[in-house]
Coordinates of C-alpha atoms in Angstrom, one line a residue:
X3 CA 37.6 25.1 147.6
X4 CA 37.1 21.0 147.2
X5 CA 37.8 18.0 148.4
X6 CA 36.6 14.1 149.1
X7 CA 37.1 12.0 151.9
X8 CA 35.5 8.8 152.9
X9 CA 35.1 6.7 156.0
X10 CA 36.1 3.2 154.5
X11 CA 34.1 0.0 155.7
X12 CA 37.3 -2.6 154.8
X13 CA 35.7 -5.1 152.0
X14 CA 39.2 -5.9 150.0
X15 CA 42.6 -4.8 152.1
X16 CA 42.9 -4.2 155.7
X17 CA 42.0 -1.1 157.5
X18 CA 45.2 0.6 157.3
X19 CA 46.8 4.0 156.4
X20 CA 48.2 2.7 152.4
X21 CA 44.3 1.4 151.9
X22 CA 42.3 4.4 152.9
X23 CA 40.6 6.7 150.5
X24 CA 41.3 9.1 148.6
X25 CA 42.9 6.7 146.1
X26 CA 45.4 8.1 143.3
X27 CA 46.7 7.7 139.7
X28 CA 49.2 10.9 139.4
X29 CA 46.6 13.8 139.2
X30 CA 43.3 11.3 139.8
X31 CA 41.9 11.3 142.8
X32 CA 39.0 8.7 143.8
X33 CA 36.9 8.0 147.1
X34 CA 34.8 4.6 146.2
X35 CA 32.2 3.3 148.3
X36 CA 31.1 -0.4 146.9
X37 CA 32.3 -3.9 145.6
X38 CA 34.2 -3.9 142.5
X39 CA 33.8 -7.7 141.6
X40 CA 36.3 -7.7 138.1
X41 CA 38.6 -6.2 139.9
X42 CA 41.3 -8.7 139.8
X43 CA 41.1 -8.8 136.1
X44 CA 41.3 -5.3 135.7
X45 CA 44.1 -5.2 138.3
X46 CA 46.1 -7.5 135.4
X47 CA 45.7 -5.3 132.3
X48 CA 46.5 -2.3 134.2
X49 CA 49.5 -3.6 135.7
X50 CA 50.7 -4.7 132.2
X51 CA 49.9 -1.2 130.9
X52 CA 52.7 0.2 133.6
X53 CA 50.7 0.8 136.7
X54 CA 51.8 0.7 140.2
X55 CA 49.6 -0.9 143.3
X56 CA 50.3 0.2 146.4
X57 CA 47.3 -1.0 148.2
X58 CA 45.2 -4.0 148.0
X59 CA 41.7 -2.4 147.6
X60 CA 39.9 -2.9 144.2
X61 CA 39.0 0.7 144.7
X62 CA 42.4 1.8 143.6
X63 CA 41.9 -0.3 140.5
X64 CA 39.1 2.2 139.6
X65 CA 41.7 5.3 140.0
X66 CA 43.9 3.7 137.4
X67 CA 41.2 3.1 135.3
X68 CA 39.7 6.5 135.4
X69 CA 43.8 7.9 134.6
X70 CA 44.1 5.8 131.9
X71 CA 40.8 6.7 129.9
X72 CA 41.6 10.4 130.6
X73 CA 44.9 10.1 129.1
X74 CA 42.6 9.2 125.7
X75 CA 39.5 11.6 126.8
X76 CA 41.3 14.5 128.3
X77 CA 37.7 15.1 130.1
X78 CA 37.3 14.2 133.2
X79 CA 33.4 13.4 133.2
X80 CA 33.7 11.5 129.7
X81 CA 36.7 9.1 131.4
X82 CA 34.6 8.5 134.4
X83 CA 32.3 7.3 132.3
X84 CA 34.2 5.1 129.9
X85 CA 36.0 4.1 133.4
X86 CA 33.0 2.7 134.7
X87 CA 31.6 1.0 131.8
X88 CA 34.2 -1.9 132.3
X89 CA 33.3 -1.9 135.8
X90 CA 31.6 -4.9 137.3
X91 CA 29.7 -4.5 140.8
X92 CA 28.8 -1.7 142.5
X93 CA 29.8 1.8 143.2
X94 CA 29.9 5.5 144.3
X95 CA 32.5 7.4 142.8
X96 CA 33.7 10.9 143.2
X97 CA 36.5 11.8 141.5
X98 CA 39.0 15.3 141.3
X99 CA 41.6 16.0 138.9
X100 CA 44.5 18.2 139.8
X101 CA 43.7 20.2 136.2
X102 CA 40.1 21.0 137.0
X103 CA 41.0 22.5 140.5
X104 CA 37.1 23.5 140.9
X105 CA 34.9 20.2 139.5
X106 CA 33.9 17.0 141.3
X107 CA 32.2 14.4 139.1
X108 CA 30.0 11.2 140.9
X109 CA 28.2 8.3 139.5
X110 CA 26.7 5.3 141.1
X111 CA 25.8 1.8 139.9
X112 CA 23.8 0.1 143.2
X113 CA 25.4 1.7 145.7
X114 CA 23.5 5.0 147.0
X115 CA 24.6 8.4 146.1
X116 CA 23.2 11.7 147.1
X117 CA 24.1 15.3 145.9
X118 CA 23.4 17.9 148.6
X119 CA 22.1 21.5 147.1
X120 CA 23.5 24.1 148.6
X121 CA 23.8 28.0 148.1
X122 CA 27.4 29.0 146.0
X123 CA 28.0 25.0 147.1
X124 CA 27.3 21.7 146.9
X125 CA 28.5 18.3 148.0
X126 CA 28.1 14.2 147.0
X127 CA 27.6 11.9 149.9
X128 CA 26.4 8.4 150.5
X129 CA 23.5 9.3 152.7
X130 CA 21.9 13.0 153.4
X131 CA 22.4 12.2 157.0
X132 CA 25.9 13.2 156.8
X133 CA 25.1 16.3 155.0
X134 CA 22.1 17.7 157.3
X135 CA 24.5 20.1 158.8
X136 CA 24.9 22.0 155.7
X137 CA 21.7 21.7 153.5
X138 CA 18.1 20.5 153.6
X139 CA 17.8 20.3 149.9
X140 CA 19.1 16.8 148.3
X141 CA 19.0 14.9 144.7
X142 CA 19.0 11.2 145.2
X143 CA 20.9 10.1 141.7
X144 CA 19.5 7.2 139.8
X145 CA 21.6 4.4 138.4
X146 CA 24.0 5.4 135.8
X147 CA 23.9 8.9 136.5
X148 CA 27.3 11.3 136.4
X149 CA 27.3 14.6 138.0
X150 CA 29.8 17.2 137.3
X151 CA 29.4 19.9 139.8
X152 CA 31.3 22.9 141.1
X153 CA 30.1 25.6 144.1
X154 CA 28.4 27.0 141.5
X155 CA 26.2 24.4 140.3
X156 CA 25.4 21.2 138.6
X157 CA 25.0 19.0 135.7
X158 CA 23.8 15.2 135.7
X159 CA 23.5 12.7 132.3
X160 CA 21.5 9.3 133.0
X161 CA 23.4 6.3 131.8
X162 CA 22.3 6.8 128.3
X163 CA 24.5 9.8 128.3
X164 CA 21.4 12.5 128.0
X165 CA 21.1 15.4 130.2
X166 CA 18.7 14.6 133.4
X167 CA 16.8 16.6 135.0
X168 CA 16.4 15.1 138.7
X169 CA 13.8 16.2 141.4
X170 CA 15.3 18.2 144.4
X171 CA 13.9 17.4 147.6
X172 CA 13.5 19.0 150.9
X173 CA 14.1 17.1 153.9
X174 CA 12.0 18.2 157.0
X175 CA 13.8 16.4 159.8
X176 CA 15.5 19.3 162.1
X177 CA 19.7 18.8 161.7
X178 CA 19.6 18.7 165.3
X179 CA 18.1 15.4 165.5
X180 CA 21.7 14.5 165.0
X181 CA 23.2 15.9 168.2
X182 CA 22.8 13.4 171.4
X183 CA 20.7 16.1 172.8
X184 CA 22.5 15.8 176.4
X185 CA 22.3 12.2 176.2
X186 CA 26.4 10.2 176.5
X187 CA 25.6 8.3 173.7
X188 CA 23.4 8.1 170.5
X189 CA 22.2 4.6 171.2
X190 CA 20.9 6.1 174.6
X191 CA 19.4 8.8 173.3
X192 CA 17.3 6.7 170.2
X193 CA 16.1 4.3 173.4
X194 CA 14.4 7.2 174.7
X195 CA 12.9 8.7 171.8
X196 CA 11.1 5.3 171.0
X197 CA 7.7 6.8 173.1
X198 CA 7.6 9.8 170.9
X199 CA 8.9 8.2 167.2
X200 CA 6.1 5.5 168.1
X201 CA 3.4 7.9 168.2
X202 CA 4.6 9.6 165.5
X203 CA 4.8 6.4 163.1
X204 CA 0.8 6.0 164.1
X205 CA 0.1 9.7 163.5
X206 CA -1.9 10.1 160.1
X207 CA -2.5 6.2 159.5
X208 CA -5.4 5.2 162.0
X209 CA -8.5 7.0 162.6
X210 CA -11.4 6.2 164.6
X211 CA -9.8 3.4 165.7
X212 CA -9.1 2.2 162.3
X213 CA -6.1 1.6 160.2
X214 CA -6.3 3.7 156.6
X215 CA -5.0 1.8 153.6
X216 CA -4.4 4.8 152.1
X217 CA -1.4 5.2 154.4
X218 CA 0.9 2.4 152.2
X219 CA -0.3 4.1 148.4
X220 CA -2.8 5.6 146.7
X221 CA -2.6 2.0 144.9
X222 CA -2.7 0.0 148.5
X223 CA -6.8 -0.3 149.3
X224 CA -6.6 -2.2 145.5
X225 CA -3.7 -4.4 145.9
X226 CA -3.9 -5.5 149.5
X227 CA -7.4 -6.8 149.1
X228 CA -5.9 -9.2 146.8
X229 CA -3.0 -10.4 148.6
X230 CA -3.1 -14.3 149.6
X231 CA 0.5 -14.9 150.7
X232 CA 3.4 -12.6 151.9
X233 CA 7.3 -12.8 152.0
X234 CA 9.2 -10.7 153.6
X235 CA 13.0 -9.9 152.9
X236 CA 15.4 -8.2 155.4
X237 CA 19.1 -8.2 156.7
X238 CA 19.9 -8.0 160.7
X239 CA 17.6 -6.3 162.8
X240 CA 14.9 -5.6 160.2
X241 CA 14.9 -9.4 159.1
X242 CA 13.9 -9.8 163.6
X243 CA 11.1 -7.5 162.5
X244 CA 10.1 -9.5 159.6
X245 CA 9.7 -13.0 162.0
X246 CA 7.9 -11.5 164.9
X247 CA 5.8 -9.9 161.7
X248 CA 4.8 -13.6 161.0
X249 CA 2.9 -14.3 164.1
X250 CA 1.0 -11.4 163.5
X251 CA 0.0 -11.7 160.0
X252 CA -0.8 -15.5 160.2
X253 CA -2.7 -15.3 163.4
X254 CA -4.7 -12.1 162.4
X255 CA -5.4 -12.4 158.6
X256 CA -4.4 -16.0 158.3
X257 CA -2.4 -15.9 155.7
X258 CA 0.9 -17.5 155.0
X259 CA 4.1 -15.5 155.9
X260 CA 7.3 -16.7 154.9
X261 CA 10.6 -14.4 156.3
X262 CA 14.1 -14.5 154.4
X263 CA 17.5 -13.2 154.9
X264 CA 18.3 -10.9 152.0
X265 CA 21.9 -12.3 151.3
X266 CA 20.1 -15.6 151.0
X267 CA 17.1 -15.0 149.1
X268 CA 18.6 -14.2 146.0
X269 CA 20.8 -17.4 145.6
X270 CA 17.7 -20.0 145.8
X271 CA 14.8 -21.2 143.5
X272 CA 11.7 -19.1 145.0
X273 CA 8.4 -20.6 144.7
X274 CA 5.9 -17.7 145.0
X275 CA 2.1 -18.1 144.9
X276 CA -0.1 -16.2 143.1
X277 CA -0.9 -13.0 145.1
X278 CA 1.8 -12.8 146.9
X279 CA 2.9 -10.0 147.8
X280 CA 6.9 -8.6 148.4
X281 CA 7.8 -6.6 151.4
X282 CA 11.1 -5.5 152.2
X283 CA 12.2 -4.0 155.0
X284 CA 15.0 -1.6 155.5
X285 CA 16.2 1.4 158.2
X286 CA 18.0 3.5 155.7
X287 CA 16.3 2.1 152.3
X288 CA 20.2 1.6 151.0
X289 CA 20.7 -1.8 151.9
X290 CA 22.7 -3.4 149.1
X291 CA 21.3 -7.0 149.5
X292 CA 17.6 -6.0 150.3
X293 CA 17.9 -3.9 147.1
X294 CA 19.2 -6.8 145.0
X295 CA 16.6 -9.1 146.5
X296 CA 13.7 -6.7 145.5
X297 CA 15.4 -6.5 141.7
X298 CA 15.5 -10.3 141.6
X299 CA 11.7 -10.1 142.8
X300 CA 10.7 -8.3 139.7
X301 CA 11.2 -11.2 137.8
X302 CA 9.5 -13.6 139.9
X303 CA 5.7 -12.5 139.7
X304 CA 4.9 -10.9 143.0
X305 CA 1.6 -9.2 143.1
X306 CA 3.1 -6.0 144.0
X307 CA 5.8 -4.6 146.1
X308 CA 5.5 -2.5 149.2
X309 CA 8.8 -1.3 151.7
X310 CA 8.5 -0.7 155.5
X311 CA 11.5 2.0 155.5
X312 CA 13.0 5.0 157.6
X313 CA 14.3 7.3 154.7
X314 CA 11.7 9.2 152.3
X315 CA 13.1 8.6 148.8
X316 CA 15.3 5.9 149.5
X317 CA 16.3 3.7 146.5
X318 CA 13.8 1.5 148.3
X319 CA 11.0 3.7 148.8
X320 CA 11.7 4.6 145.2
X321 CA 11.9 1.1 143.5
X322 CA 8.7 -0.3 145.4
X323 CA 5.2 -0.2 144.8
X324 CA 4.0 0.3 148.2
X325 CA 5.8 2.5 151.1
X326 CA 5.0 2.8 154.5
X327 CA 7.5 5.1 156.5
X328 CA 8.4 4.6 160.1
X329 CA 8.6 7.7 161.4
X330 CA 12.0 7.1 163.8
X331 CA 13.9 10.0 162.5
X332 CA 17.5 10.0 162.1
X333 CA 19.4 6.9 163.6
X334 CA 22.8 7.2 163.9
X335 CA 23.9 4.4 166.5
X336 CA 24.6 1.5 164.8
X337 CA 22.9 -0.6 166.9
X338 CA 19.2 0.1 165.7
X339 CA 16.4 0.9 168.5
X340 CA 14.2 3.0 167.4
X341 CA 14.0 1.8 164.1
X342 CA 12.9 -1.7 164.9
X343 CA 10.2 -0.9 167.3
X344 CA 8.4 1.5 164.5
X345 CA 8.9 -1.2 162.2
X346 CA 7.4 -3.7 164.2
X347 CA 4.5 -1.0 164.5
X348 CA 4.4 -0.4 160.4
X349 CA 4.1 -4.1 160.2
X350 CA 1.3 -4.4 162.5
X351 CA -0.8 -1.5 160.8
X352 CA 0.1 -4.1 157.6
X353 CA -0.8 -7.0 159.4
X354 CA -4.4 -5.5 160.3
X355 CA -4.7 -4.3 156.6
X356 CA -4.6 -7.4 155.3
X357 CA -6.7 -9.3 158.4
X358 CA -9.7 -6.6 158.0
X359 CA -9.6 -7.5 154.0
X360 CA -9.5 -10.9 154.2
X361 CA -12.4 -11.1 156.5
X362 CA -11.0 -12.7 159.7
X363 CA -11.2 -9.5 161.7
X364 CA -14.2 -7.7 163.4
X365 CA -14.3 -4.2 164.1
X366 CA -14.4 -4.7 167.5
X367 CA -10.7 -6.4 167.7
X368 CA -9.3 -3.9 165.1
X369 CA -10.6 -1.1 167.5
X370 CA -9.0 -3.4 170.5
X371 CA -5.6 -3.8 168.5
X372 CA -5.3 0.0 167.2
X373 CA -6.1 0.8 171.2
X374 CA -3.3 -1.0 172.0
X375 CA -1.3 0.8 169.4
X376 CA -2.4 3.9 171.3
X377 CA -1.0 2.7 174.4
X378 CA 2.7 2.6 173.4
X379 CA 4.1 5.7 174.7
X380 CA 2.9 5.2 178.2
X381 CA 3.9 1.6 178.1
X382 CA 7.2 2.4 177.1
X383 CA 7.7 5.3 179.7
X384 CA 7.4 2.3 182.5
X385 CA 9.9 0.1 180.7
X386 CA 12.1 3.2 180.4
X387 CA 12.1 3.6 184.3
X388 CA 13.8 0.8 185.2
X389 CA 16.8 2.2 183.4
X390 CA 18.6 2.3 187.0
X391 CA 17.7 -1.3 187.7
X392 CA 18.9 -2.8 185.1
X393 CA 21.9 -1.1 184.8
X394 CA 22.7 -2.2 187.8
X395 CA 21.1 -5.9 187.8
X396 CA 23.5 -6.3 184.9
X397 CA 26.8 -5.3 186.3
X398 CA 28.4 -8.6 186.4
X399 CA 28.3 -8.9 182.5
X400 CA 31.0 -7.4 181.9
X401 CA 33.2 -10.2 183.0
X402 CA 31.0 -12.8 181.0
X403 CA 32.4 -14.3 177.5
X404 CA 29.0 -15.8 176.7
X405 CA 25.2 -15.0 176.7
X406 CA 22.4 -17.4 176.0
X407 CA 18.8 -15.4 175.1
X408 CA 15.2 -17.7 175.7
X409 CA 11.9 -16.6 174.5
X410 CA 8.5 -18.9 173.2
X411 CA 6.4 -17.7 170.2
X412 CA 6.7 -14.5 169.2
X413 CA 9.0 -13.2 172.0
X414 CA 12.1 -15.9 170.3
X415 CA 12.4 -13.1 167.6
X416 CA 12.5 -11.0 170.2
X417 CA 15.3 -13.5 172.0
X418 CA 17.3 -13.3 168.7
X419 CA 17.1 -9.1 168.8
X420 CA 18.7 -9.5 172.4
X421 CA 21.4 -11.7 171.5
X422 CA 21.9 -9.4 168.4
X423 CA 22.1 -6.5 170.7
X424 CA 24.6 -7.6 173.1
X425 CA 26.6 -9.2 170.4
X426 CA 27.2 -5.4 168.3
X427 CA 28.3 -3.9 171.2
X428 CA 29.7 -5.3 173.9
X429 CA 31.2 -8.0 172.1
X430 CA 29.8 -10.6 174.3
X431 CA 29.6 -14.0 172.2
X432 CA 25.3 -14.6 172.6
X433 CA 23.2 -16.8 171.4
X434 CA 19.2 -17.0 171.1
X435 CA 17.2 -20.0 170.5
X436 CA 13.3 -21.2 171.2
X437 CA 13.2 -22.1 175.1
X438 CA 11.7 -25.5 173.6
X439 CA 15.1 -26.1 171.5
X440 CA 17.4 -26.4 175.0
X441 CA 17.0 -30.1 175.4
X442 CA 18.2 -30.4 171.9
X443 CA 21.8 -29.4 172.1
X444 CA 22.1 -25.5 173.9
X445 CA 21.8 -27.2 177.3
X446 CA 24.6 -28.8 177.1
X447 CA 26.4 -25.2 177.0
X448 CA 24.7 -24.3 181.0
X449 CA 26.7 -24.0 183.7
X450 CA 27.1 -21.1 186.4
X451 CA 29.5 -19.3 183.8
X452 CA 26.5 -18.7 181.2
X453 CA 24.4 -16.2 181.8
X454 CA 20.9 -16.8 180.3
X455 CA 18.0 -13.9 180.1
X456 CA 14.5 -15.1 179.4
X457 CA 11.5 -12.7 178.5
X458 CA 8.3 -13.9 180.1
X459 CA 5.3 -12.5 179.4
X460 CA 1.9 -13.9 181.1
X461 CA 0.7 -15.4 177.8
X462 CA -0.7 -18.9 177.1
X463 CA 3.2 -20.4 176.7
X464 CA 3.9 -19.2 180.3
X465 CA 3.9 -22.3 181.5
X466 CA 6.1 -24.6 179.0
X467 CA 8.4 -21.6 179.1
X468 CA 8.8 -22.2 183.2
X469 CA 9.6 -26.2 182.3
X470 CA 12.2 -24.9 180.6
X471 CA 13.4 -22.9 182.9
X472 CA 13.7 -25.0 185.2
X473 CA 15.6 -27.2 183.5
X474 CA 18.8 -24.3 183.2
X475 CA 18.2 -24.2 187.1
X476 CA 18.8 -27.7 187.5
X477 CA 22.2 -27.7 185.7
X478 CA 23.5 -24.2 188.0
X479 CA 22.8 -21.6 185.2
X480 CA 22.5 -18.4 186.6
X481 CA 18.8 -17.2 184.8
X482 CA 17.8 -13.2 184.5
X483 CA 13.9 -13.2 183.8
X484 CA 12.4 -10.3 182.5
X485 CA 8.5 -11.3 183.2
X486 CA 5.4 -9.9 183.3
X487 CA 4.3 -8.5 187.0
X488 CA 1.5 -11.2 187.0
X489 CA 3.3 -14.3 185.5
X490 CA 4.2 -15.5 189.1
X491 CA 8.3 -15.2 188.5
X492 CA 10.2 -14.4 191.7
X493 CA 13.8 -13.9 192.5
X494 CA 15.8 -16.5 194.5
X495 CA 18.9 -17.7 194.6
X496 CA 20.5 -18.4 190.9
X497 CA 17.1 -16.6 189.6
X498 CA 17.1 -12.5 189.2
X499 CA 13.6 -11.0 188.3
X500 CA 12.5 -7.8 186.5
X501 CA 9.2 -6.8 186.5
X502 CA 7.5 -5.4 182.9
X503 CA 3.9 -3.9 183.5
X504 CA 1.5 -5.9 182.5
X505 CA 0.6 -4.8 178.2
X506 CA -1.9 -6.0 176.0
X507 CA -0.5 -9.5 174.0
X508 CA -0.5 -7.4 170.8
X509 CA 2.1 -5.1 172.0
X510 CA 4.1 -7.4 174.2
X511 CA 7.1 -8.1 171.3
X512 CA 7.3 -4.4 171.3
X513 CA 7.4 -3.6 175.0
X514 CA 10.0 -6.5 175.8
X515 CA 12.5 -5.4 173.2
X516 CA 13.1 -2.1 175.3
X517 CA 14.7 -3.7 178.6
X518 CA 16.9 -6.0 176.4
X519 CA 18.4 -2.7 174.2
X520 CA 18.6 -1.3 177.7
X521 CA 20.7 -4.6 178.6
X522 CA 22.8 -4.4 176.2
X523 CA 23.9 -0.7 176.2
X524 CA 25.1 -0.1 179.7
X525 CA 26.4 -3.9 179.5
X526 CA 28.6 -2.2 176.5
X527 CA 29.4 0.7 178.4
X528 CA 30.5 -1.0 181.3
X529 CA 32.9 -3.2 179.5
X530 CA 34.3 0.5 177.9
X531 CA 33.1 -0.2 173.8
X532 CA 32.7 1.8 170.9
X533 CA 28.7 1.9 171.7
X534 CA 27.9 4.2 168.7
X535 CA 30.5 2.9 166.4
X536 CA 31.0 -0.9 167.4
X537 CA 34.1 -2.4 165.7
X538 CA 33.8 -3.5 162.2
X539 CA 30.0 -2.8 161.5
X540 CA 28.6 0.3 159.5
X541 CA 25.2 1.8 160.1
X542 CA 24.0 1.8 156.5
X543 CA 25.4 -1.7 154.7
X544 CA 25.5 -0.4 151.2
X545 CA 27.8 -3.4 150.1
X546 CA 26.7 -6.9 149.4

């Protein structure tokens, strides 16, 4: 038996019944993730060669195209590939045909495609998450490849048309890492884990108190002793890793740090100075415009390479130099937890890399900063038990339209994750900004109908941050502080206090991004959402 099927993320056409995959050209059939960019050109020359559109998706285009080179090719394989060829963008394809009842042929040009090994079967999907219930044995396929496979086996050609052999791998991660494990929801669930997935990302990278270069490549003790400037490229949540990454690496090693949007970085004139050093960051590895951004970076004479990623052979963790992989496991809420707190972990074990190389830190503070490493799990499980509290601290959201998010230093990146949080799933309109940036437009947004949460921890902006505090009391906003135990916050009338434990500075981005996740999923399940599957958003953004 076969079949394809695809859960469609709308880029072109609504998300309706007449544009959901499979699409068809008489006895074609054609599942697409990916952008086709020529498609309205193509759409032209088909419809004056006699085809019919009934949808408004370029993947249909592709369907066409595919019928229309098997009418010359009378193979399927061969007319996928001529298809394609014209094809301008990116894609994964798998394709039937009503005359080879038994064969399935895929092929992917920058959008990910997997083929899962199985025994007397096999199966093509977009990410080996999906196909953990079946097999534990995948091949990731490289760019230009086609795969013709039945149950009973397979055969790949690279984009030069020669026969490939690709490497099967074995995936260690137990298929029921997927299940919610008791838990209502995923997101809940991935909270809770972030104690143990923490530990686990530190496992087998420090010892004796030190952080081992070896962890990012065998090439990383030689390249990271050279590195004299760093950018880092990310989308969403990983790009809120990447800016609370900056504080670390220019306070530690003192070296300059600059943080770009993926989407962005490709489109502008990059100045990069010698020794600089590209670092991408990525939960699945797959993301279309982190990927482009590291292809553009080839060109522009980085020093070397290195991803912070979730998924062992990854196109990222494949295309870069250097790899250092959080150890999170699967994620499958869309809202990622887990993720960013081992990435902002994997960036710190970078950060003291490249601050014990450059000179500018002593054994004795790498010993104090790994120690606080150490301390994660515990100081986790005390964020973690105020679950109850802040569920029911933030009740009231669920009426609330707006959310303004404050934080000073490196806790605004942490501000902007809130915001982010609240924003994917609840669909509450939020906002972050620097506390110091209210007087200069955001206050004029304050009144007792705008919720605003501030994280306070007893560092050496404590103070300013209370100024401006003070100044969203003045003007009847309604403030929710979540403050260190020893900062000197206290509930009173307009002004609701949670207590964090008190945690080591280093740490204290990490810590605070736990009550805010906590914030925003029961905020979202009070107000009845999608928590797992927000509306409109996909977990792995393998389009541009």
């Amino acid at each position: 038996s076969l079949g394809i099927a695809h859960t469609r993320w709308a880029t072109h056409g609504i998300p309706s019944e007449v544009n959901a995959h499979p699409h068809l050209s008489d006895e074609i059939a054609v599942v697409h993730n990916g952008i086709i960019e020529n498609h309205e050109i193509l759409r032209a020359e088909l419809q004056g060669q006699g085809y019919g559109f009934i949808s408004d998706t370029d993947s249909e285009v592709i369907a066409h195209l595919i019928h229309a080179c098997y009418q010359r090719a009378q193979n399927l394989a061969l007319a996928v590939k001529q298809a394609v060829a014209r094809l301008e963008g990116a894609y994964a394809l798998a394709v039937i045909h009503t005359g080879s009842p038994d064969e399935l042929v895929g092929t992917r040009h920058g959008s990910p495609l997997v083929l899962g090994v199985g025994i007397e079967e096999n199966f093509l999907a977009s990410d080996p998450l999906a196909l953990r219930q079946v097999t534990d044995r995948f091949i990731y396929l490289e760019e230009g490849d086609v795969v013709t496979l039945s149950a009973r086996g397979y055969h790949i050609t690279d984009m030069d048309d020669r026969p490939a052999k690709r490497q099967v791998v074995s995936l260690s991660d137990r298929a029921d890492q997927a299940d919610k494990g008791g838990y209502r929801h995923y997101m809940l669930k991935e909270i809770y884990q972030q104690p143990e997935v923490l530990e686990a990302t530190l496992q087998g990278r420090v010892s004796n108190q030190h952080v081992l270069p070896e962890a990012f490549g065998e090439q990383a003790p030689a390249l990271l002793k050279q590195v004299e400037c760093v950018h880092i490229i990310a989308c969403g949540t990983s790009y809120h890793a990447g800016l609370v990454a900056r504080y670390w690496f220019e306070s530690w090693a003192g070296i300059p740090c600059q943080v770009e949007v993926a989407s962005e970085y490709r489109y502008r004139t990059v100045v990069v100075p010698d020794n600089t050093l590209f670092v991408s960051i990525s939960q699945s590895g797959e993301t279309a415009d982190t990927l482009a951004a590291l292809k553009a970076a080839r060109q522009q004479g980085y020093l070397a390479s290195l991803t912070i990623c979730n998924v062992a052979n990854s196109s990222l963790v494949r295309e870069s130099d250097l790899a250092l992989m959080t150890q999170a496991g699967p994620e499958i809420g869309v809202a990622s937890t887990k993720a960013f707190t081992t990435q902002l972990v994997a960036l710190q074990l970078l950060g003291i890399t490249l601050a014990r190389y450059r000179g500018k830190l002593s054994g004795a503070k790498e010993r104090e900063l790994v120690e606080a490493l150490h301390q994660l799990p515990a100081l986790c499980q005390q964020v973690l038990a105020l679950d109850a509290r802040i569920e029911h601290t933030f009740e009231s959201f669920a009426d609330k339209h707006h959310a303004l998010f404050l934080g000073r230093g490196v806790q605004y990146p942490i501000a902007l994750e809130g915001a982010l949080k609240l924003k994917e799933i609840s669909y509450i309109h939020a906002e972050a900004y620097p506390s110091g940036e209210l007087k200069h437009g955001p206050l004029a947004l304050v009144d007792a109908d705008m919720p605003v949460i501030a994280v306070a921890p007893n560092d050496d902006l404590l103070e300013k941050l209370k100024s401006n505090l003070h100044e969203v009391q003045a003007r009847g906003g309604r403030l929710y502080v979540f403050a260190d135990a020893a900062a000197g916050f206290h509930s009173q009338d307009g002004v609701t206090v949670l207590e964090i434990p008190h945690v080591p500075p280093s740490v204290e981005a990490i810590i605070y991004t736990l009550p805010l996740q906590l914030l925003a999923y029961h905020v979202a399940v009070l107000k009845g959402t999608d928590v797992d599957q927000p509306r409109n958003l996909a977990k792995s953004v393998t389009v541009e």
